[in-house]
JSON list of C-alpha atoms in Angstrom, two decimals:
[
{"chain": "R", "resi": 25, "resn": "GLU", "atom": "CA", "xyz": [-16.46, 0.55, -11.46]},
{"chain": "R", "resi": 26, "resn": "GLU", "atom": "CA", "xyz": [-14.66, -0.83, -8.60]},
{"chain": "R", "resi": 27, "resn": "GLU", "atom": "CA", "xyz": [-13.31, -3.63, -10.51]},
{"chain": "R", "resi": 28, "resn": "LEU", "atom": "CA", "xyz": [-12.20, -1.12, -13.44]},
{"chain": "R", "resi": 29, "resn": "ASN", "atom": "CA", "xyz": [-10.40, 0.94, -10.68]},
{"chain": "R", "resi": 30, "resn": "ARG", "atom": "CA", "xyz": [-8.65, -2.12, -9.45]},
{"chain": "R", "resi": 31, "resn": "LEU", "atom": "CA", "xyz": [-7.43, -3.10, -12.85]},
{"chain": "R", "resi": 32, "resn": "LEU", "atom": "CA", "xyz": [-6.23, 0.22, -13.80]},
{"chain": "R", "resi": 33, "resn": "GLN", "atom": "CA", "xyz": [-4.19, 0.44, -10.56]},
{"chain": "R", "resi": 34, "resn": "GLN", "atom": "CA", "xyz": [-2.73, -2.88, -11.35]},
{"chain": "R", "resi": 35, "resn": "ILE", "atom": "CA", "xyz": [-1.84, -1.64, -14.88]},
{"chain": "R", "resi": 36, "resn": "ASN", "atom": "CA", "xyz": [-0.22, 1.73, -13.07]},
{"chain": "R", "resi": 37, "resn": "ASP", "atom": "CA", "xyz": [1.66, -0.69, -10.83]},
{"chain": "R", "resi": 38, "resn": "LEU", "atom": "CA", "xyz": [3.15, -2.77, -13.58]},
{"chain": "R", "resi": 39, "resn": "LEU", "atom": "CA", "xyz": [4.02, 0.42, -15.59]},
{"chain": "R", "resi": 40, "resn": "LEU", "atom": "CA", "xyz": [5.95, 1.95, -12.36]},
{"chain": "R", "resi": 41, "resn": "ILE", "atom": "CA", "xyz": [7.80, -1.32, -11.87]},
{"chain": "R", "resi": 42, "resn": "GLU", "atom": "CA", "xyz": [8.87, -1.07, -15.57]},
{"chain": "R", "resi": 43, "resn": "LYS", "atom": "CA", "xyz": [10.02, 2.46, -14.96]},
{"chain": "R", "resi": 44, "resn": "ILE", "atom": "CA", "xyz": [11.96, 1.44, -12.10]},
{"chain": "R", "resi": 45, "resn": "ASP", "atom": "CA", "xyz": [13.67, -1.43, -13.91]},
{"chain": "R", "resi": 46, "resn": "ALA", "atom": "CA", "xyz": [14.35, 0.88, -16.75]},
{"chain": "R", "resi": 47, "resn": "GLY", "atom": "CA", "xyz": [15.89, 3.48, -14.45]},
{"chain": "R", "resi": 48, "resn": "LEU", "atom": "CA", "xyz": [13.33, 6.07, -15.29]},
{"chain": "R", "resi": 49, "resn": "TYR", "atom": "CA", "xyz": [11.80, 6.40, -11.92]},
{"chain": "R", "resi": 50, "resn": "GLN", "atom": "CA", "xyz": [13.49, 8.65, -9.45]},
{"chain": "R", "resi": 51, "resn": "LEU", "atom": "CA", "xyz": [13.18, 7.27, -6.01]},
{"chain": "R", "resi": 52, "resn": "SER", "atom": "CA", "xyz": [12.24, 9.75, -3.09]},
{"chain": "R", "resi": 53, "resn": "THR", "atom": "CA", "xyz": [14.24, 8.24, -0.38]},
{"chain": "R", "resi": 54, "resn": "GLN", "atom": "CA", "xyz": [13.18, 9.71, 3.02]},
{"chain": "R", "resi": 55, "resn": "LYS", "atom": "CA", "xyz": [12.96, 8.69, 6.63]},
{"chain": "R", "resi": 56, "resn": "PHE", "atom": "CA", "xyz": [9.35, 8.47, 7.79]},
{"chain": "R", "resi": 57, "resn": "GLU", "atom": "CA", "xyz": [6.84, 6.48, 10.02]},
{"chain": "R", "resi": 58, "resn": "ILE", "atom": "CA", "xyz": [5.58, 3.43, 8.61]},
{"chain": "R", "resi": 59, "resn": "LEU", "atom": "CA", "xyz": [2.72, 2.73, 11.07]},
{"chain": "R", "resi": 60, "resn": "PRO", "atom": "CA", "xyz": [0.51, 5.69, 9.91]},
{"chain": "R", "resi": 61, "resn": "LEU", "atom": "CA", "xyz": [0.89, 4.55, 6.54]},
{"chain": "R", "resi": 62, "resn": "LEU", "atom": "CA", "xyz": [0.15, 0.86, 7.32]},
{"chain": "R", "resi": 63, "resn": "SER", "atom": "CA", "xyz": [-2.92, 1.98, 9.18]},
{"chain": "R", "resi": 64, "resn": "ARG", "atom": "CA", "xyz": [-4.22, 4.33, 6.21]},
{"chain": "R", "resi": 65, "resn": "THR", "atom": "CA", "xyz": [-3.53, 1.37, 3.68]},
{"chain": "R", "resi": 66, "resn": "LEU", "atom": "CA", "xyz": [-5.57, -1.18, 6.13]},
{"chain": "R", "resi": 67, "resn": "LYS", "atom": "CA", "xyz": [-8.47, 1.23, 6.23]},
{"chain": "R", "resi": 68, "resn": "ASN", "atom": "CA", "xyz": [-8.54, 1.60, 2.49]},
{"chain": "R", "resi": 69, "resn": "PHE", "atom": "CA", "xyz": [-9.07, -2.09, 2.04]},
{"chain": "R", "resi": 70, "resn": "ASP", "atom": "CA", "xyz": [-11.39, -2.59, 4.89]},
{"chain": "R", "resi": 71, "resn": "GLN", "atom": "CA", "xyz": [-14.64, -2.68, 2.87]},
{"chain": "R", "resi": 72, "resn": "ASP", "atom": "CA", "xyz": [-13.16, -5.03, 0.13]},
{"chain": "R", "resi": 73, "resn": "ALA", "atom": "CA", "xyz": [-12.02, -7.40, 3.07]},
{"chain": "R", "resi": 74, "resn": "SER", "atom": "CA", "xyz": [-15.27, -7.25, 4.86]},
{"chain": "R", "resi": 75, "resn": "ARG", "atom": "CA", "xyz": [-17.37, -8.21, 1.85]},
{"chain": "R", "resi": 76, "resn": "ARG", "atom": "CA", "xyz": [-15.27, -11.21, 1.44]},
{"chain": "R", "resi": 77, "resn": "GLY", "atom": "CA", "xyz": [-15.71, -12.24, 5.00]},
{"chain": "R", "resi": 78, "resn": "ILE", "atom": "CA", "xyz": [-12.22, -11.09, 6.06]},
{"chain": "R", "resi": 79, "resn": "LYS", "atom": "CA", "xyz": [-11.45, -8.88, 9.12]},
{"chain": "R", "resi": 80, "resn": "LEU", "atom": "CA", "xyz": [-8.51, -6.47, 8.94]},
{"chain": "R", "resi": 81, "resn": "VAL", "atom": "CA", "xyz": [-7.22, -5.88, 12.35]},
{"chain": "R", "resi": 82, "resn": "PRO", "atom": "CA", "xyz": [-4.22, -4.04, 12.82]},
{"chain": "R", "resi": 83, "resn": "SER", "atom": "CA", "xyz": [-2.08, -4.86, 15.84]},
{"chain": "R", "resi": 84, "resn": "MET", "atom": "CA", "xyz": [0.15, -1.69, 16.51]},
{"chain": "R", "resi": 85, "resn": "GLU", "atom": "CA", "xyz": [0.59, -1.09, 20.07]},
{"chain": "R", "resi": 86, "resn": "ARG", "atom": "CA", "xyz": [0.24, 2.58, 21.03]},
{"chain": "R", "resi": 87, "resn": "ASN", "atom": "CA", "xyz": [3.18, 2.57, 23.54]},
{"chain": "R", "resi": 88, "resn": "GLN", "atom": "CA", "xyz": [5.69, 1.08, 21.04]},
{"chain": "R", "resi": 89, "resn": "GLY", "atom": "CA", "xyz": [6.88, 4.36, 19.94]},
{"chain": "R", "resi": 90, "resn": "ARG", "atom": "CA", "xyz": [7.72, 5.63, 16.55]},
{"chain": "R", "resi": 91, "resn": "LEU", "atom": "CA", "xyz": [8.64, 3.05, 14.10]},
{"chain": "R", "resi": 92, "resn": "CYS", "atom": "CA", "xyz": [10.71, 4.92, 11.18]},
{"chain": "R", "resi": 93, "resn": "ILE", "atom": "CA", "xyz": [12.06, 3.47, 8.35]},
{"chain": "R", "resi": 94, "resn": "GLU", "atom": "CA", "xyz": [13.87, 4.94, 5.14]},
{"chain": "R", "resi": 95, "resn": "GLY", "atom": "CA", "xyz": [12.60, 4.54, 1.85]},
{"chain": "R", "resi": 96, "resn": "ASP", "atom": "CA", "xyz": [10.23, 5.89, -0.93]},
{"chain": "R", "resi": 97, "resn": "PRO", "atom": "CA", "xyz": [6.86, 6.39, 0.99]},
{"chain": "R", "resi": 98, "resn": "ALA", "atom": "CA", "xyz": [4.67, 6.35, -2.29]},
{"chain": "R", "resi": 99, "resn": "LEU", "atom": "CA", "xyz": [6.23, 3.31, -3.48]},
{"chain": "R", "resi": 100, "resn": "ILE", "atom": "CA", "xyz": [6.05, 1.47, -0.04]},
{"chain": "R", "resi": 101, "resn": "GLU", "atom": "CA", "xyz": [2.52, 2.19, 0.19]},
{"chain": "R", "resi": 102, "resn": "ARG", "atom": "CA", "xyz": [1.77, 1.02, -3.20]},
{"chain": "R", "resi": 103, "resn": "GLU", "atom": "CA", "xyz": [3.74, -2.28, -2.46]},
{"chain": "R", "resi": 104, "resn": "PHE", "atom": "CA", "xyz": [1.28, -2.47, 0.56]},
{"chain": "R", "resi": 105, "resn": "ARG", "atom": "CA", "xyz": [-1.51, -2.10, -1.51]},
{"chain": "R", "resi": 106, "resn": "ILE", "atom": "CA", "xyz": [-0.49, -4.76, -3.85]},
{"chain": "R", "resi": 107, "resn": "LEU", "atom": "CA", "xyz": [0.03, -7.27, -1.15]},
{"chain": "R", "resi": 108, "resn": "LEU", "atom": "CA", "xyz": [-3.19, -6.68, 0.50]},
{"chain": "R", "resi": 109, "resn": "ALA", "atom": "CA", "xyz": [-5.23, -6.68, -2.74]},
{"chain": "R", "resi": 110, "resn": "ASN", "atom": "CA", "xyz": [-3.75, -10.06, -3.58]},
{"chain": "R", "resi": 111, "resn": "ALA", "atom": "CA", "xyz": [-4.31, -11.51, -0.27]},
{"chain": "R", "resi": 112, "resn": "ILE", "atom": "CA", "xyz": [-7.72, -10.31, -0.08]},
{"chain": "R", "resi": 113, "resn": "ASN", "atom": "CA", "xyz": [-8.50, -11.41, -3.75]}
]
């Protein structure tokens, strides 16, 4: 089931890329904090990584303050998921 979900996610990612390229996806550009998004995404991959003997260790210091970027949070999170999935597999 996990492999099917991963395959479905990859298909959805490819379809989204096609929509963006065709101009059919409206980007939601906004300013947001990136560190919570990165932490949440890393937690989602923790089990997959540990099964492969990989330990995901975020090294974000608390006293760095807020790190905000401007972009589409859903799309950026999706890209991080793709990068992590490729790195772990």
